[in-house]
PDB file of C-alpha atoms in Angstrom:
ATOM      1  CA  MET A   1      45.420  21.111 -64.942  1.00  0.00           C
ATOM      2  CA  PRO A   2      41.805  21.276 -66.117  1.00  0.00           C
ATOM      3  CA  PRO A   3      40.743  24.210 -68.277  1.00  0.00           C
ATOM      4  CA  ALA A   4      39.491  27.132 -66.244  1.00  0.00           C
ATOM      5  CA  PRO A   5      35.722  27.424 -65.944  1.00  0.00           C
ATOM      6  CA  THR A   6      33.877  29.796 -68.204  1.00  0.00           C
ATOM      7  CA  GLU A   7      32.173  32.785 -66.648  1.00  0.00           C
ATOM      8  CA  PRO A   8      28.430  32.065 -66.260  1.00  0.00           C
ATOM      9  CA  ALA A   9      25.799  34.495 -67.453  1.00  0.00           C
ATOM     10  CA  THR A  10      24.179  36.472 -64.644  1.00  0.00           C
ATOM     11  CA  SER A  11      20.701  37.862 -64.108  1.00  0.00           C
ATOM     12  CA  THR A  12      18.890  39.724 -61.358  1.00  0.00           C
ATOM     13  CA  GLY A  13      15.464  39.768 -59.751  1.00  0.00           C
ATOM     14  CA  PRO A  14      13.424  37.398 -57.569  1.00  0.00           C
ATOM     15  CA  ALA A  15      13.527  34.485 -60.036  1.00  0.00           C
ATOM     16  CA  ALA A  16      17.300  34.713 -60.312  1.00  0.00           C
ATOM     17  CA  ALA A  17      17.653  34.871 -56.518  1.00  0.00           C
ATOM     18  CA  THR A  18      15.523  31.755 -56.122  1.00  0.00           C
ATOM     19  CA  ALA A  19      17.535  29.926 -58.786  1.00  0.00           C
ATOM     20  CA  ALA A  20      20.764  30.868 -57.015  1.00  0.00           C
ATOM     21  CA  ARG A  21      19.473  29.568 -53.681  1.00  0.00           C
ATOM     22  CA  ARG A  22      18.632  26.246 -55.298  1.00  0.00           C
ATOM     23  CA  LEU A  23      22.292  25.800 -56.256  1.00  0.00           C
ATOM     24  CA  THR A  24      23.426  26.030 -52.632  1.00  0.00           C
ATOM     25  CA  ARG A  25      20.873  23.874 -50.826  1.00  0.00           C
ATOM     26  CA  PRO A  26      19.950  20.187 -50.992  1.00  0.00           C
ATOM     27  CA  ALA A  27      16.680  19.364 -52.723  1.00  0.00           C
ATOM     28  CA  PRO A  28      13.507  18.747 -50.741  1.00  0.00           C
ATOM     29  CA  LEU A  29      11.157  15.945 -51.734  1.00  0.00           C
ATOM     30  CA  ARG A  30      10.278  16.484 -55.391  1.00  0.00           C
ATOM     31  CA  THR A  31       7.793  14.416 -57.395  1.00  0.00           C
ATOM     32  CA  HIS A  32       7.027  14.196 -61.122  1.00  0.00           C
ATOM     33  CA  THR A  33       4.487  12.018 -62.897  1.00  0.00           C
ATOM     34  CA  PHE A  34       4.898  10.608 -66.398  1.00  0.00           C
ATOM     35  CA  GLY A  35       2.108   8.339 -67.592  1.00  0.00           C
ATOM     36  CA  ASP A  36       1.875   5.352 -65.225  1.00  0.00           C
ATOM     37  CA  TYR A  37       5.103   6.300 -63.471  1.00  0.00           C
ATOM     38  CA  ARG A  38       5.553   8.532 -60.470  1.00  0.00           C
ATOM     39  CA  VAL A  39       9.159   9.437 -59.668  1.00  0.00           C
ATOM     40  CA  THR A  40      10.181  11.105 -56.420  1.00  0.00           C
ATOM     41  CA  HIS A  41      13.481  12.368 -55.103  1.00  0.00           C
ATOM     42  CA  LEU A  42      13.696  11.221 -51.484  1.00  0.00           C
ATOM     43  CA  PRO A  43      16.116  13.503 -49.627  1.00  0.00           C
ATOM     44  CA  ASP A  44      18.422  11.958 -47.037  1.00  0.00           C
ATOM     45  CA  GLY A  45      21.054  14.635 -46.426  1.00  0.00           C
ATOM     46  CA  LEU A  46      23.910  16.498 -48.059  1.00  0.00           C
ATOM     47  CA  VAL A  47      27.626  16.563 -48.719  1.00  0.00           C
ATOM     48  CA  GLN A  48      29.799  19.623 -49.132  1.00  0.00           C
ATOM     49  CA  LEU A  49      32.332  19.361 -51.961  1.00  0.00           C
ATOM     50  CA  ARG A  50      35.434  21.542 -51.761  1.00  0.00           C
ATOM     51  CA  PRO A  51      35.888  22.562 -55.418  1.00  0.00           C
ATOM     52  CA  THR A  52      39.691  22.640 -55.442  1.00  0.00           C
ATOM     53  CA  GLY A  53      39.818  19.210 -53.778  1.00  0.00           C
ATOM     54  CA  TRP A  54      36.948  17.571 -55.604  1.00  0.00           C
ATOM     55  CA  PHE A  55      38.231  18.776 -58.982  1.00  0.00           C
ATOM     56  CA  PRO A  56      42.028  18.376 -58.801  1.00  0.00           C
ATOM     57  CA  GLY A  57      43.786  21.162 -60.663  1.00  0.00           C
ATOM     58  CA  LEU A  58      41.204  23.873 -60.043  1.00  0.00           C
ATOM     59  CA  THR A  59      42.580  26.805 -58.050  1.00  0.00           C
ATOM     60  CA  ALA A  60      40.944  29.172 -55.637  1.00  0.00           C
ATOM     61  CA  ALA A  61      41.085  31.800 -58.385  1.00  0.00           C
ATOM     62  CA  ASP A  62      39.145  29.496 -60.710  1.00  0.00           C
ATOM     63  CA  THR A  63      36.227  29.343 -58.271  1.00  0.00           C
ATOM     64  CA  ALA A  64      35.620  33.065 -58.856  1.00  0.00           C
ATOM     65  CA  ALA A  65      33.857  32.036 -62.070  1.00  0.00           C
ATOM     66  CA  PHE A  66      31.044  30.272 -60.195  1.00  0.00           C
ATOM     67  CA  PRO A  67      30.312  32.069 -56.882  1.00  0.00           C
ATOM     68  CA  ASP A  68      26.591  31.346 -57.230  1.00  0.00           C
ATOM     69  CA  HIS A  69      27.339  27.617 -56.815  1.00  0.00           C
ATOM     70  CA  LEU A  70      29.199  28.029 -53.512  1.00  0.00           C
ATOM     71  CA  ASP A  71      27.706  27.991 -50.027  1.00  0.00           C
ATOM     72  CA  ALA A  72      28.834  30.112 -47.079  1.00  0.00           C
ATOM     73  CA  ASP A  73      31.784  27.753 -46.535  1.00  0.00           C
ATOM     74  CA  GLY A  74      32.958  28.051 -50.137  1.00  0.00           C
ATOM     75  CA  CYS A  75      31.740  24.537 -50.968  1.00  0.00           C
ATOM     76  CA  LEU A  76      29.571  23.063 -53.685  1.00  0.00           C
ATOM     77  CA  VAL A  77      26.464  21.462 -52.197  1.00  0.00           C
ATOM     78  CA  GLY A  78      25.685  17.898 -53.150  1.00  0.00           C
ATOM     79  CA  ALA A  79      22.261  16.460 -52.406  1.00  0.00           C
ATOM     80  CA  ILE A  80      22.142  12.921 -51.004  1.00  0.00           C
ATOM     81  CA  GLY A  81      19.100  10.677 -51.291  1.00  0.00           C
ATOM     82  CA  GLY A  82      17.409   8.195 -53.563  1.00  0.00           C
ATOM     83  CA  LEU A  83      14.992   8.094 -56.478  1.00  0.00           C
ATOM     84  CA  LEU A  84      11.676   6.362 -55.851  1.00  0.00           C
ATOM     85  CA  VAL A  85       9.998   4.970 -58.976  1.00  0.00           C
ATOM     86  CA  GLU A  86       6.388   3.862 -58.525  1.00  0.00           C
ATOM     87  CA  TYR A  87       4.642   1.890 -61.226  1.00  0.00           C
ATOM     88  CA  ARG A  88       1.129   0.573 -60.579  1.00  0.00           C
ATOM     89  CA  ASP A  89       1.459  -1.600 -57.459  1.00  0.00           C
ATOM     90  CA  ARG A  90       5.252  -1.800 -57.513  1.00  0.00           C
ATOM     91  CA  ALA A  91       8.045   0.386 -56.143  1.00  0.00           C
ATOM     92  CA  LEU A  92      11.726   0.688 -57.032  1.00  0.00           C
ATOM     93  CA  LEU A  93      14.259   2.698 -55.043  1.00  0.00           C
ATOM     94  CA  ILE A  94      17.460   3.715 -56.830  1.00  0.00           C
ATOM     95  CA  ASP A  95      20.150   4.266 -54.164  1.00  0.00           C
ATOM     96  CA  THR A  96      19.428   4.694 -50.478  1.00  0.00           C
ATOM     97  CA  GLY A  97      21.393   7.703 -49.268  1.00  0.00           C
ATOM     98  CA  TYR A  98      24.035   7.881 -46.544  1.00  0.00           C
ATOM     99  CA  GLY A  99      22.000   6.603 -43.630  1.00  0.00           C
ATOM    100  CA  PRO A 100      21.491   7.879 -40.074  1.00  0.00           C
ATOM    101  CA  ARG A 101      24.899   9.398 -39.415  1.00  0.00           C
ATOM    102  CA  ARG A 102      26.827  12.662 -39.695  1.00  0.00           C
ATOM    103  CA  LEU A 103      30.481  13.498 -40.174  1.00  0.00           C
ATOM    104  CA  THR A 104      31.686  17.039 -39.586  1.00  0.00           C
ATOM    105  CA  ALA A 105      34.220  18.560 -41.959  1.00  0.00           C
ATOM    106  CA  ASP A 106      37.159  17.813 -39.669  1.00  0.00           C
ATOM    107  CA  ARG A 107      36.304  14.086 -39.781  1.00  0.00           C
ATOM    108  CA  THR A 108      35.840  13.681 -43.533  1.00  0.00           C
ATOM    109  CA  HIS A 109      38.223  13.762 -46.492  1.00  0.00           C
ATOM    110  CA  PRO A 110      40.053  17.010 -47.407  1.00  0.00           C
ATOM    111  CA  ALA A 111      37.967  17.149 -50.609  1.00  0.00           C
ATOM    112  CA  LEU A 112      34.789  17.193 -48.518  1.00  0.00           C
ATOM    113  CA  GLY A 113      33.108  19.262 -45.865  1.00  0.00           C
ATOM    114  CA  THR A 114      30.158  18.042 -43.826  1.00  0.00           C
ATOM    115  CA  LEU A 115      28.652  14.708 -44.856  1.00  0.00           C
ATOM    116  CA  GLU A 116      25.299  13.769 -43.364  1.00  0.00           C
ATOM    117  CA  GLY A 117      22.202  11.675 -43.884  1.00  0.00           C
ATOM    118  CA  GLY A 118      19.264  10.572 -41.808  1.00  0.00           C
ATOM    119  CA  GLY A 119      16.189  11.850 -43.627  1.00  0.00           C
ATOM    120  CA  LEU A 120      15.372   9.117 -46.117  1.00  0.00           C
ATOM    121  CA  LEU A 121      12.863   7.156 -44.022  1.00  0.00           C
ATOM    122  CA  ALA A 122      10.907  10.315 -43.229  1.00  0.00           C
ATOM    123  CA  SER A 123      10.993  11.181 -46.935  1.00  0.00           C
ATOM    124  CA  LEU A 124       9.685   7.726 -47.804  1.00  0.00           C
ATOM    125  CA  THR A 125       6.853   8.180 -45.314  1.00  0.00           C
ATOM    126  CA  GLU A 126       6.050  11.577 -46.804  1.00  0.00           C
ATOM    127  CA  ALA A 127       5.843   9.898 -50.206  1.00  0.00           C
ATOM    128  CA  GLY A 128       3.271   7.465 -48.786  1.00  0.00           C
ATOM    129  CA  LEU A 129       5.344   4.280 -48.492  1.00  0.00           C
ATOM    130  CA  ALA A 130       6.975   2.172 -45.806  1.00  0.00           C
ATOM    131  CA  PRO A 131      10.320   0.378 -46.329  1.00  0.00           C
ATOM    132  CA  GLY A 132       8.473  -2.919 -46.678  1.00  0.00           C
ATOM    133  CA  GLY A 133       6.644  -1.538 -49.702  1.00  0.00           C
ATOM    134  CA  ILE A 134       9.845  -1.340 -51.768  1.00  0.00           C
ATOM    135  CA  ASP A 135      10.227  -4.501 -53.853  1.00  0.00           C
ATOM    136  CA  THR A 136      13.477  -3.577 -55.661  1.00  0.00           C
ATOM    137  CA  ILE A 137      16.509  -1.527 -54.658  1.00  0.00           C
ATOM    138  CA  ALA A 138      18.891  -0.708 -57.500  1.00  0.00           C
ATOM    139  CA  PHE A 139      22.339   0.725 -56.875  1.00  0.00           C
ATOM    140  CA  THR A 140      24.322   2.951 -59.181  1.00  0.00           C
ATOM    141  CA  HIS A 141      27.369   1.831 -57.182  1.00  0.00           C
ATOM    142  CA  LEU A 142      28.261   0.837 -53.646  1.00  0.00           C
ATOM    143  CA  HIS A 143      29.798   3.965 -52.121  1.00  0.00           C
ATOM    144  CA  ASP A 144      28.612   4.850 -48.622  1.00  0.00           C
ATOM    145  CA  ASP A 145      26.394   7.744 -49.697  1.00  0.00           C
ATOM    146  CA  HIS A 146      24.391   5.419 -51.966  1.00  0.00           C
ATOM    147  CA  VAL A 147      23.900   2.325 -49.779  1.00  0.00           C
ATOM    148  CA  GLY A 148      23.492   3.920 -46.353  1.00  0.00           C
ATOM    149  CA  TRP A 149      20.033   2.613 -45.480  1.00  0.00           C
ATOM    150  CA  ALA A 150      19.940  -0.482 -47.687  1.00  0.00           C
ATOM    151  CA  PHE A 151      21.392  -3.101 -45.385  1.00  0.00           C
ATOM    152  CA  LEU A 152      20.205  -1.839 -42.006  1.00  0.00           C
ATOM    153  CA  GLY A 153      18.031  -4.076 -39.862  1.00  0.00           C
ATOM    154  CA  THR A 154      15.391  -3.859 -37.159  1.00  0.00           C
ATOM    155  CA  ASP A 155      14.481  -6.223 -34.363  1.00  0.00           C
ATOM    156  CA  ARG A 156      12.132  -7.851 -36.898  1.00  0.00           C
ATOM    157  CA  GLY A 157      14.745  -8.359 -39.612  1.00  0.00           C
ATOM    158  CA  PRO A 158      16.008  -6.304 -42.574  1.00  0.00           C
ATOM    159  CA  LEU A 159      14.638  -2.769 -42.845  1.00  0.00           C
ATOM    160  CA  PHE A 160      13.721  -3.304 -46.508  1.00  0.00           C
ATOM    161  CA  SER A 161      12.084  -6.628 -45.807  1.00  0.00           C
ATOM    162  CA  SER A 162      10.717  -7.306 -49.304  1.00  0.00           C
ATOM    163  CA  ALA A 163      13.440  -5.868 -51.527  1.00  0.00           C
ATOM    164  CA  SER A 164      15.798  -7.550 -53.922  1.00  0.00           C
ATOM    165  CA  PHE A 165      19.075  -5.741 -54.628  1.00  0.00           C
ATOM    166  CA  VAL A 166      20.172  -4.908 -58.174  1.00  0.00           C
ATOM    167  CA  LEU A 167      23.602  -3.715 -59.273  1.00  0.00           C
ATOM    168  CA  SER A 168      25.773  -4.203 -62.297  1.00  0.00           C
ATOM    169  CA  THR A 169      27.503  -7.545 -62.691  1.00  0.00           C
ATOM    170  CA  ALA A 170      30.809  -5.679 -62.906  1.00  0.00           C
ATOM    171  CA  GLU A 171      30.199  -3.892 -59.579  1.00  0.00           C
ATOM    172  CA  TRP A 172      29.283  -7.181 -57.912  1.00  0.00           C
ATOM    173  CA  ARG A 173      32.334  -8.992 -59.244  1.00  0.00           C
ATOM    174  CA  GLY A 174      34.596  -6.021 -58.574  1.00  0.00           C
ATOM    175  CA  GLY A 175      34.235  -6.208 -54.809  1.00  0.00           C
ATOM    176  CA  GLY A 176      30.518  -5.769 -54.278  1.00  0.00           C
ATOM    177  CA  ALA A 177      30.112  -9.187 -52.717  1.00  0.00           C
ATOM    178  CA  GLY A 178      32.316  -8.004 -49.864  1.00  0.00           C
ATOM    179  CA  GLN A 179      30.193  -4.915 -49.226  1.00  0.00           C
ATOM    180  CA  VAL A 180      26.816  -6.628 -48.984  1.00  0.00           C
ATOM    181  CA  PRO A 181      26.165  -8.561 -45.755  1.00  0.00           C
ATOM    182  CA  PRO A 182      26.439 -12.310 -46.489  1.00  0.00           C
ATOM    183  CA  ALA A 183      22.955 -12.916 -45.077  1.00  0.00           C
ATOM    184  CA  LEU A 184      21.537 -10.763 -47.887  1.00  0.00           C
ATOM    185  CA  HIS A 185      23.504 -12.275 -50.782  1.00  0.00           C
ATOM    186  CA  GLU A 186      20.563 -14.435 -51.827  1.00  0.00           C
ATOM    187  CA  ARG A 187      18.601 -11.256 -52.527  1.00  0.00           C
ATOM    188  CA  VAL A 188      21.221  -9.797 -54.898  1.00  0.00           C
ATOM    189  CA  ARG A 189      20.484  -9.774 -58.631  1.00  0.00           C
ATOM    190  CA  PRO A 190      23.602  -8.771 -60.577  1.00  0.00           C
ATOM    191  CA  ALA A 191      22.550  -7.439 -63.973  1.00  0.00           C
ATOM    192  CA  ALA A 192      24.333  -7.024 -67.281  1.00  0.00           C
ATOM    193  CA  ASP A 193      24.232  -3.897 -69.401  1.00  0.00           C
ATOM    194  CA  GLY A 194      20.807  -3.536 -71.045  1.00  0.00           C
ATOM    195  CA  THR A 195      18.927  -5.693 -68.539  1.00  0.00           C
ATOM    196  CA  GLU A 196      15.431  -4.599 -67.597  1.00  0.00           C
ATOM    197  CA  VAL A 197      15.519  -4.588 -63.781  1.00  0.00           C
ATOM    198  CA  PHE A 198      12.007  -3.208 -63.150  1.00  0.00           C
ATOM    199  CA  PRO A 199       9.132  -2.591 -65.573  1.00  0.00           C
ATOM    200  CA  GLY A 200      10.416  -0.022 -68.054  1.00  0.00           C
ATOM    201  CA  VAL A 201      13.740   0.484 -66.244  1.00  0.00           C
ATOM    202  CA  THR A 202      16.981  -0.684 -67.859  1.00  0.00           C
ATOM    203  CA  LEU A 203      20.469  -0.828 -66.341  1.00  0.00           C
ATOM    204  CA  ARG A 204      23.114   0.989 -68.363  1.00  0.00           C
ATOM    205  CA  GLU A 205      26.797   0.537 -67.534  1.00  0.00           C
ATOM    206  CA  SER A 206      28.689   3.806 -67.043  1.00  0.00           C
ATOM    207  CA  PRO A 207      32.141   2.949 -65.658  1.00  0.00           C
ATOM    208  CA  GLY A 208      34.743   5.353 -64.370  1.00  0.00           C
ATOM    209  CA  HIS A 209      33.587   6.527 -60.954  1.00  0.00           C
ATOM    210  CA  THR A 210      33.773   2.857 -60.048  1.00  0.00           C
ATOM    211  CA  GLY A 211      34.580  -0.022 -62.371  1.00  0.00           C
ATOM    212  CA  GLY A 212      30.998  -1.231 -62.266  1.00  0.00           C
ATOM    213  CA  HIS A 213      29.100   2.041 -61.968  1.00  0.00           C
ATOM    214  CA  ALA A 214      25.665   1.935 -63.612  1.00  0.00           C
ATOM    215  CA  GLY A 215      22.942   4.366 -64.527  1.00  0.00           C
ATOM    216  CA  TYR A 216      19.309   3.541 -65.198  1.00  0.00           C
ATOM    217  CA  VAL A 217      16.946   4.523 -68.002  1.00  0.00           C
ATOM    218  CA  LEU A 218      13.190   4.738 -67.439  1.00  0.00           C
ATOM    219  CA  ALA A 219      11.365   4.487 -70.758  1.00  0.00           C
ATOM    220  CA  VAL A 220       8.066   6.268 -70.235  1.00  0.00           C
ATOM    221  CA  GLY A 221       5.246   4.240 -71.788  1.00  0.00           C
ATOM    222  CA  ALA A 222       7.686   1.546 -72.953  1.00  0.00           C
ATOM    223  CA  GLU A 223       5.514  -1.322 -71.770  1.00  0.00           C
ATOM    224  CA  ASP A 224       2.747  -0.748 -74.309  1.00  0.00           C
ATOM    225  CA  GLY A 225       5.114   0.323 -77.076  1.00  0.00           C
ATOM    226  CA  ALA A 226       4.227   3.999 -76.940  1.00  0.00           C
ATOM    227  CA  ALA A 227       6.945   6.332 -78.153  1.00  0.00           C
ATOM    228  CA  GLY A 228       6.668   8.441 -75.042  1.00  0.00           C
ATOM    229  CA  ALA A 229       4.352  10.516 -72.893  1.00  0.00           C
ATOM    230  CA  ASP A 230       3.392  14.140 -72.720  1.00  0.00           C
ATOM    231  CA  GLY A 231       5.415  15.557 -69.859  1.00  0.00           C
ATOM    232  CA  GLY A 232       3.012  18.450 -69.382  1.00  0.00           C
ATOM    233  CA  ALA A 233       3.997  20.595 -66.407  1.00  0.00           C
ATOM    234  CA  ASP A 234       6.141  17.804 -64.993  1.00  0.00           C
ATOM    235  CA  GLY A 235       8.213  17.697 -68.138  1.00  0.00           C
ATOM    236  CA  GLY A 236       8.625  21.442 -68.274  1.00  0.00           C
ATOM    237  CA  GLY A 237       6.079  21.624 -71.096  1.00  0.00           C
ATOM    238  CA  GLU A 238       8.114  19.326 -73.337  1.00  0.00           C
ATOM    239  CA  ARG A 239       7.600  15.752 -74.373  1.00  0.00           C
ATOM    240  CA  VAL A 240       9.346  13.204 -72.136  1.00  0.00           C
ATOM    241  CA  ASP A 241      10.278   9.869 -73.678  1.00  0.00           C
ATOM    242  CA  ARG A 242      12.737   8.748 -71.031  1.00  0.00           C
ATOM    243  CA  LEU A 243      14.245   9.639 -67.680  1.00  0.00           C
ATOM    244  CA  VAL A 244      17.974   8.912 -67.377  1.00  0.00           C
ATOM    245  CA  VAL A 245      19.556   8.444 -63.938  1.00  0.00           C
ATOM    246  CA  ALA A 246      23.119   9.800 -63.932  1.00  0.00           C
ATOM    247  CA  GLY A 247      24.371   8.446 -60.623  1.00  0.00           C
ATOM    248  CA  ASP A 248      27.925   9.629 -60.001  1.00  0.00           C
ATOM    249  CA  VAL A 249      28.763  10.189 -63.633  1.00  0.00           C
ATOM    250  CA  LEU A 250      27.965  13.760 -62.558  1.00  0.00           C
ATOM    251  CA  HIS A 251      28.222  15.454 -59.167  1.00  0.00           C
ATOM    252  CA  SER A 252      27.715  19.146 -59.945  1.00  0.00           C
ATOM    253  CA  PRO A 253      25.926  21.139 -62.652  1.00  0.00           C
ATOM    254  CA  LEU A 254      29.326  22.677 -63.426  1.00  0.00           C
ATOM    255  CA  GLN A 255      30.414  19.387 -64.992  1.00  0.00           C
ATOM    256  CA  VAL A 256      27.795  19.669 -67.725  1.00  0.00           C
ATOM    257  CA  ALA A 257      29.887  22.440 -69.267  1.00  0.00           C
ATOM    258  CA  HIS A 258      33.155  20.874 -68.082  1.00  0.00           C
ATOM    259  CA  PRO A 259      33.031  17.072 -68.432  1.00  0.00           C
ATOM    260  CA  GLU A 260      36.814  17.088 -68.812  1.00  0.00           C
ATOM    261  CA  TRP A 261      37.390  18.071 -65.181  1.00  0.00           C
ATOM    262  CA  PRO A 262      38.838  15.083 -63.303  1.00  0.00           C
ATOM    263  CA  VAL A 263      37.124  14.079 -60.053  1.00  0.00           C
ATOM    264  CA  PHE A 264      39.266  13.071 -57.089  1.00  0.00           C
ATOM    265  CA  PHE A 265      37.114  10.055 -56.218  1.00  0.00           C
ATOM    266  CA  ASP A 266      36.780   8.651 -59.740  1.00  0.00           C
ATOM    267  CA  ALA A 267      38.486   5.264 -59.749  1.00  0.00           C
ATOM    268  CA  ASP A 268      39.576   5.661 -63.381  1.00  0.00           C
ATOM    269  CA  ALA A 269      39.731   9.334 -64.320  1.00  0.00           C
ATOM    270  CA  ALA A 270      40.230   8.863 -68.064  1.00  0.00           C
ATOM    271  CA  THR A 271      37.350   6.397 -68.343  1.00  0.00           C
ATOM    272  CA  ALA A 272      35.141   8.659 -66.223  1.00  0.00           C
ATOM    273  CA  VAL A 273      35.749  11.612 -68.549  1.00  0.00           C
ATOM    274  CA  ARG A 274      34.891   9.503 -71.591  1.00  0.00           C
ATOM    275  CA  THR A 275      31.769   8.194 -69.886  1.00  0.00           C
ATOM    276  CA  ARG A 276      30.709  11.681 -68.790  1.00  0.00           C
ATOM    277  CA  THR A 277      31.216  13.120 -72.275  1.00  0.00           C
ATOM    278  CA  ALA A 278      29.215  10.315 -73.902  1.00  0.00           C
ATOM    279  CA  PHE A 279      26.496  10.603 -71.253  1.00  0.00           C
ATOM    280  CA  LEU A 280      26.017  14.317 -71.947  1.00  0.00           C
ATOM    281  CA  ARG A 281      25.887  13.781 -75.692  1.00  0.00           C
ATOM    282  CA  ASP A 282      23.189  11.136 -75.246  1.00  0.00           C
ATOM    283  CA  ALA A 283      21.295  13.135 -72.618  1.00  0.00           C
ATOM    284  CA  ALA A 284      20.983  16.076 -75.008  1.00  0.00           C
ATOM    285  CA  THR A 285      18.729  13.935 -77.211  1.00  0.00           C
ATOM    286  CA  ALA A 286      15.203  15.318 -77.570  1.00  0.00           C
ATOM    287  CA  GLY A 287      12.698  13.801 -75.170  1.00  0.00           C
ATOM    288  CA  THR A 288      15.294  13.043 -72.492  1.00  0.00           C
ATOM    289  CA  LEU A 289      15.006  14.182 -68.879  1.00  0.00           C
ATOM    290  CA  VAL A 290      17.887  13.616 -66.438  1.00  0.00           C
ATOM    291  CA  TYR A 291      17.916  12.880 -62.718  1.00  0.00           C
ATOM    292  CA  ALA A 292      21.321  13.897 -61.346  1.00  0.00           C
ATOM    293  CA  GLY A 293      20.960  13.014 -57.699  1.00  0.00           C
ATOM    294  CA  HIS A 294      23.840  15.124 -56.350  1.00  0.00           C
ATOM    295  CA  PHE A 295      22.838  18.342 -58.160  1.00  0.00           C
ATOM    296  CA  ALA A 296      21.832  20.359 -55.083  1.00  0.00           C
ATOM    297  CA  ASP A 297      18.198  21.468 -55.597  1.00  0.00           C
ATOM    298  CA  VAL A 298      18.365  21.333 -59.398  1.00  0.00           C
ATOM    299  CA  LEU A 299      18.517  17.567 -59.793  1.00  0.00           C
ATOM    300  CA  PHE A 300      15.783  17.087 -62.395  1.00  0.00           C
ATOM    301  CA  GLY A 301      16.548  18.790 -65.674  1.00  0.00           C
ATOM    302  CA  ARG A 302      17.701  18.688 -69.263  1.00  0.00           C
ATOM    303  CA  VAL A 303      21.073  18.771 -70.950  1.00  0.00           C
ATOM    304  CA  ARG A 304      21.069  21.300 -73.775  1.00  0.00           C
ATOM    305  CA  ALA A 305      23.571  21.399 -76.615  1.00  0.00           C
ATOM    306  CA  ASP A 306      25.370  24.755 -76.730  1.00  0.00           C
ATOM    307  CA  ARG A 307      25.925  25.610 -80.391  1.00  0.00           C
ATOM    308  CA  ASP A 308      28.272  28.478 -79.537  1.00  0.00           C
ATOM    309  CA  THR A 309      30.752  26.400 -77.532  1.00  0.00           C
ATOM    310  CA  GLY A 310      30.082  22.931 -78.909  1.00  0.00           C
ATOM    311  CA  GLY A 311      29.489  21.800 -75.324  1.00  0.00           C
ATOM    312  CA  HIS A 312      26.416  21.516 -73.121  1.00  0.00           C
ATOM    313  CA  THR A 313      24.472  23.425 -70.472  1.00  0.00           C
ATOM    314  CA  TRP A 314      22.170  22.323 -67.655  1.00  0.00           C
ATOM    315  CA  GLU A 315      18.538  23.462 -67.627  1.00  0.00           C
ATOM    316  CA  PRO A 316      16.791  22.441 -64.404  1.00  0.00           C
ATOM    317  CA  LEU A 317      13.066  21.942 -64.185  1.00  0.00           C
ATOM    318  CA  ALA A 318      11.364  24.855 -62.459  1.00  0.00           C
TER     319      ALA A 318
END
């Protein structure tokens, strides 16, 4: 049984109320600019996570420690979407949401509630791009809520007509070839750990959720050798050297303080815990911003070392 969650600090007032609402709703389109890079969360939908199913071993009594994270159905809210990275005349999309479909709670897994997508194309339009303007799609892994739009077609051919598909070599060899339509195999670029897959963006293996799960690291200003860029308002007033994409190493802000909690859908629970713990330690490095795509409406933020507990806390961007 995982250790019981610690009681979070509480505050009152309008700012606190707004922060609480952000924990129980999926994020809208959110954009940040760092030097020559513009990064945008493209919302597609949401998934409800039942805490005692998603985190095996937690009890209903344990959830009393985090009521501010629970929606009206008693579920954690997971955002679903993708991260658009624009650099000069190029565009990368990391993950593509769940796609144009919806499953009600009675049709999903007992660890889940409602699971729905459908908004990503409208989000892409709002960001000023069409699907044909994406030249690279990179996957953290090949679960349904990350590949939903990627392989869809139109009467004129593939929806993402110009995109190559990047994923880790381990994910491709571990069954990925069977999940990508054969007609699109020639577009797939399996990549090893440390490979630059887009200008300034490097694949970083992070196994556990799947055997070939990968995150991505955007080094701000890396092309010209600069150490980093002034984040200004977009960086919360702090210097930003890199943006790290967590993928499904993390699903909820609660895991930042509790990386040891097992996740029902992690393929290898022990490896996932080790990966999560190492990820948080690295993410707490100065100059690091994190994109945790399932973190409700607090998906851009920083991991802070907690000197009192020896663990970490999540500090979302305002």
